[in-house]
Amino acid sequence: MSPADVWVGSWRPHRPRGPIAAMYNSPGPTYALPGATGMNNHDPRMQKNPAFSFGIRHRDLQFNSSPGPGYLIPSNITRVGRDGTPAYSVYGRCKDIQPFQTPGPGSYSPENSIKKVFYAAPAFSLSARTKLFRNDQTPGPAAYMLPPVLGPNVVSKSAAPNITLSGRSAHGSFHEDLRKTPGPGTYQVVDSGVYKQKAPQYSMTGRNLMPGDTTRRPGPGAHHPERVTFTRANAPSFSFGIRHSEFTAPIIVDGAD
């Protein structure tokens, strides 16, 4: 069947009989009539009522300029001025005046006065070598370097051909996919539960404990019936005393004769 034989319905495109709003590009609801309320942008065709604005609250005139109860008068101030009670303050202890410290025999160095009183031999010290001005500024043997003989930039010799390895391009290669068709791995396997009867599924949850009293109770080993002395006679018990010293004097009782 050719495309000309396909049934497309009885409708055929034709010219409109009148103007259609969709054929014209209008700004739409961008433009609207001016408002009839407010002071600014009022509709000039509508009657405008008088508008009033709220002013700020004026500051009241204060006749009383006293500082209020926060003003604290010191206790030593009276109506005639400061009272005559002497006041003392505690300062740090002043340092005692140290007397002149007379130097002792160890403060002098008479061995250093030999050079000024007697003739002394000349003394020399070793210092660093002074850097002299060099007139010869010619370069040494290590300042020159021969040109390299490896690579394509050889000056006086012919260079061997150089070959570089680059990555395989995805465009224009033998494995380029020109049709851009999806491969077998593009599609996912449809779950059989969609078009067949779905099998039941189970999930594993945590173990739930039955509600009960979790108070810790003593076991059989926590009791000591052999220590009970309220219901039976207690056996006599003895303890070991301390060791007496051999140098302890015996008790002498007067009037034994």
Coordinates of C-alpha atoms in Angstrom, one line a residue:
M1 CA 0.0 0.0 0.0
S2 CA 1.5 3.4 -1.0
P3 CA 1.4 6.5 1.3
A4 CA -1.1 8.1 -1.1
D5 CA -3.7 5.3 -0.3
V6 CA -3.6 5.8 3.5
W7 CA -6.9 7.1 4.9
V8 CA -6.5 10.3 6.9
G9 CA -10.1 11.2 7.4
S10 CA -12.5 13.6 5.7
W11 CA -10.8 16.7 7.0
R12 CA -8.7 18.7 4.5
P13 CA -6.7 21.9 5.2
H14 CA -8.5 25.1 4.0
R15 CA -8.3 28.8 4.5
P16 CA -10.2 30.2 7.5
R17 CA -13.3 32.1 6.8
G18 CA -12.6 34.9 9.3
P19 CA -9.7 36.1 11.5
I20 CA -8.6 33.7 14.2
A21 CA -7.0 35.0 17.4
A22 CA -4.4 32.3 17.4
M23 CA -3.0 33.6 14.1
Y24 CA -1.9 36.9 15.8
N25 CA 0.9 37.3 18.3
S26 CA -0.6 39.5 21.1
P27 CA 1.1 40.3 24.4
G28 CA -1.7 38.5 26.2
P29 CA -2.5 39.5 29.8
T30 CA 0.6 41.6 30.1
Y31 CA -1.3 44.8 29.7
A32 CA -4.2 45.4 32.1
L33 CA -6.4 48.3 33.0
P34 CA -5.0 50.7 35.7
G35 CA -6.2 50.2 39.2
A36 CA -9.0 52.3 40.8
T37 CA -7.4 52.1 44.3
G38 CA -4.4 53.7 45.8
M39 CA -2.5 56.9 45.2
N40 CA -0.1 55.9 42.4
N41 CA -1.0 54.7 39.0
H42 CA -4.7 55.5 39.5
D43 CA -7.1 55.2 36.6
P44 CA -7.6 58.7 35.2
R45 CA -11.1 57.8 34.1
M46 CA -12.3 57.0 37.7
Q47 CA -13.0 59.5 40.4
K48 CA -10.1 59.8 42.9
N49 CA -10.9 60.3 46.6
P50 CA -8.6 62.2 49.0
A51 CA -5.8 60.2 50.4
F52 CA -4.2 60.7 53.8
S53 CA -0.9 59.4 55.2
F54 CA 0.0 58.4 58.8
G55 CA 2.6 60.7 60.2
I56 CA 5.2 59.8 62.9
R57 CA 4.6 60.2 66.6
H58 CA 5.9 63.5 67.8
R59 CA 8.3 63.6 70.8
D60 CA 6.7 64.8 74.0
L61 CA 8.3 67.9 75.6
Q62 CA 10.0 66.8 78.8
F63 CA 10.0 69.4 81.6
N64 CA 11.8 67.2 84.1
S65 CA 15.4 66.6 83.0
S66 CA 16.6 65.0 86.2
P67 CA 18.9 61.9 85.9
G68 CA 16.3 59.7 87.8
P69 CA 16.9 57.1 90.5
G70 CA 20.0 55.8 88.6
Y71 CA 22.0 58.7 89.9
L72 CA 23.9 57.5 93.0
I73 CA 25.2 60.1 95.4
P74 CA 28.3 59.0 97.4
S75 CA 27.8 58.5 101.1
N76 CA 30.6 61.0 102.1
I77 CA 28.8 63.9 100.3
T78 CA 26.7 66.2 102.4
R79 CA 24.7 69.3 101.7
V80 CA 27.7 71.4 102.5
G81 CA 30.3 69.3 100.6
R82 CA 32.6 66.4 101.5
D83 CA 32.8 65.3 105.1
G84 CA 36.1 65.6 107.0
T85 CA 36.6 61.9 107.8
P86 CA 40.1 60.9 106.7
A87 CA 40.2 58.2 104.0
Y88 CA 43.0 55.7 103.5
S89 CA 43.8 53.5 100.6
V90 CA 46.0 50.3 100.5
Y91 CA 48.9 50.4 98.0
G92 CA 51.7 48.0 97.3
R93 CA 54.8 47.8 99.4
C94 CA 57.5 50.2 98.3
K95 CA 60.9 48.7 97.5
D96 CA 63.6 49.4 100.1
I97 CA 66.4 51.8 99.1
Q98 CA 69.4 49.6 98.3
P99 CA 72.8 51.0 99.5
F100 CA 75.8 51.3 97.2
Q101 CA 77.1 47.9 96.2
T102 CA 80.9 48.0 96.6
P103 CA 82.5 45.8 93.9
G104 CA 84.5 42.8 95.2
P105 CA 87.9 41.5 94.1
G106 CA 86.3 39.3 91.5
S107 CA 84.8 42.3 89.7
Y108 CA 88.2 43.4 88.3
S109 CA 90.2 41.8 85.5
P110 CA 93.9 42.9 86.0
E111 CA 95.1 40.5 83.2
N112 CA 93.4 42.7 80.6
S113 CA 95.5 45.8 81.6
I114 CA 98.8 44.3 80.5
K115 CA 98.5 45.6 77.0
K116 CA 98.0 49.1 78.2
V117 CA 100.7 49.2 80.9
F118 CA 103.4 46.9 79.3
Y119 CA 104.5 46.2 75.8
A120 CA 102.6 43.3 74.2
A121 CA 103.3 41.1 71.2
P122 CA 101.2 41.6 68.1
A123 CA 98.1 39.5 67.9
F124 CA 96.4 38.4 64.8
S125 CA 92.9 36.9 64.2
L126 CA 91.7 34.7 61.3
S127 CA 88.9 36.0 59.3
A128 CA 87.1 35.0 56.1
R129 CA 88.7 35.5 52.8
T130 CA 87.8 38.7 51.1
K131 CA 86.1 38.5 47.8
L132 CA 88.3 40.2 45.2
F133 CA 87.1 41.7 41.9
R134 CA 87.6 39.3 39.1
N135 CA 88.8 40.9 35.8
D136 CA 88.6 37.6 33.9
Q137 CA 84.9 36.9 33.2
T138 CA 85.4 34.3 30.5
P139 CA 83.2 31.2 30.7
G140 CA 84.8 27.9 31.8
P141 CA 84.8 24.5 30.1
A142 CA 81.5 23.5 31.9
A143 CA 79.7 26.5 30.4
Y144 CA 79.5 24.8 26.9
M145 CA 77.3 21.9 26.0
L146 CA 77.1 19.9 22.8
P147 CA 73.8 19.7 21.0
P148 CA 71.8 16.5 21.4
V149 CA 72.1 13.8 18.7
L150 CA 68.8 12.0 19.6
G151 CA 65.4 13.1 18.4
P152 CA 64.2 15.0 15.3
N153 CA 65.9 18.3 16.1
V154 CA 69.5 17.3 15.2
V155 CA 71.6 20.1 13.8
S156 CA 74.3 18.5 11.7
K157 CA 73.0 14.9 11.3
S158 CA 70.1 13.2 9.7
A159 CA 67.4 12.2 12.2
A160 CA 65.7 8.8 12.1
P161 CA 61.9 8.8 11.5
N162 CA 59.9 9.2 14.7
I163 CA 56.7 7.3 15.3
T164 CA 54.2 8.2 18.1
L165 CA 51.5 6.0 19.5
S166 CA 48.1 7.6 20.0
G167 CA 44.8 6.4 21.2
R168 CA 42.2 4.8 18.9
S169 CA 39.7 7.3 17.7
A170 CA 36.0 6.5 18.0
H171 CA 35.2 8.4 14.8
G172 CA 36.1 6.9 11.4
S173 CA 37.5 3.6 12.8
F174 CA 36.5 0.1 11.8
H175 CA 34.4 -0.5 14.9
E176 CA 32.4 2.8 14.7
D177 CA 28.7 2.2 15.0
L178 CA 27.2 4.3 12.2
R179 CA 23.6 3.1 12.7
K180 CA 23.7 3.8 16.5
T181 CA 21.6 0.8 17.2
P182 CA 21.3 -0.5 20.8
G183 CA 23.1 -3.7 21.7
P184 CA 21.9 -6.8 23.6
G185 CA 23.1 -5.3 26.9
T186 CA 20.9 -2.2 26.5
Y187 CA 17.7 -4.0 27.4
Q188 CA 16.9 -5.3 30.8
V189 CA 15.2 -8.6 31.5
V190 CA 11.6 -8.2 32.4
D191 CA 10.6 -9.6 35.7
S192 CA 8.4 -12.7 35.3
G193 CA 6.0 -11.4 38.0
V194 CA 4.8 -8.8 35.6
Y195 CA 3.2 -11.2 33.0
K196 CA 2.9 -14.3 35.2
Q197 CA 1.5 -15.1 38.6
K198 CA 3.8 -13.6 41.2
A199 CA 5.2 -15.9 43.8
P200 CA 5.0 -14.9 47.5
Q201 CA 7.9 -13.0 49.0
Y202 CA 9.2 -13.2 52.5
S203 CA 11.5 -10.8 54.4
M204 CA 13.6 -11.6 57.5
T205 CA 13.1 -9.3 60.5
G206 CA 14.6 -9.1 63.9
R207 CA 13.7 -11.5 66.7
N208 CA 10.9 -10.0 68.9
L209 CA 10.9 -10.8 72.6
M210 CA 7.8 -11.6 74.5
P211 CA 6.7 -8.8 76.9
G212 CA 7.3 -9.7 80.6
D213 CA 9.0 -8.8 83.8
T214 CA 12.7 -8.1 83.2
T215 CA 13.6 -7.6 86.9
R216 CA 16.8 -9.5 87.8
R217 CA 16.2 -12.1 90.5
P218 CA 18.8 -13.9 92.6
G219 CA 19.6 -17.5 91.7
P220 CA 20.3 -20.5 94.0
G221 CA 24.0 -19.6 94.3
A222 CA 23.2 -16.2 95.7
H223 CA 22.0 -17.5 99.1
H224 CA 24.2 -18.8 101.9
P225 CA 22.1 -21.0 104.3
E226 CA 25.1 -22.1 106.3
R227 CA 25.4 -18.5 107.6
V228 CA 21.9 -18.4 109.1
T229 CA 22.0 -18.2 112.9
F230 CA 18.4 -17.0 113.6
T231 CA 16.7 -20.4 113.5
R232 CA 19.5 -22.6 115.0
A233 CA 22.2 -22.5 117.6
N234 CA 25.4 -21.0 116.4
A235 CA 28.6 -23.1 116.9
P236 CA 31.4 -21.5 118.9
S237 CA 34.0 -19.7 116.9
F238 CA 37.6 -18.8 117.8
S239 CA 40.0 -16.4 116.4
F240 CA 43.8 -16.3 116.5
G241 CA 45.3 -13.6 118.8
I242 CA 48.4 -11.7 118.3
R243 CA 51.9 -13.0 119.3
H244 CA 53.1 -11.6 122.7
S245 CA 56.5 -10.2 123.1
E246 CA 59.1 -12.2 125.2
F247 CA 60.2 -9.0 126.9
T248 CA 56.9 -8.2 128.4
A249 CA 57.3 -7.8 132.2
P250 CA 55.0 -10.1 134.4
I251 CA 52.4 -8.5 136.6
I252 CA 53.7 -8.1 140.2
V253 CA 51.0 -7.9 142.9
D254 CA 52.0 -6.1 146.1
G255 CA 51.4 -7.9 149.4
A256 CA 51.9 -11.5 148.1
D257 CA 54.3 -12.1 151.1

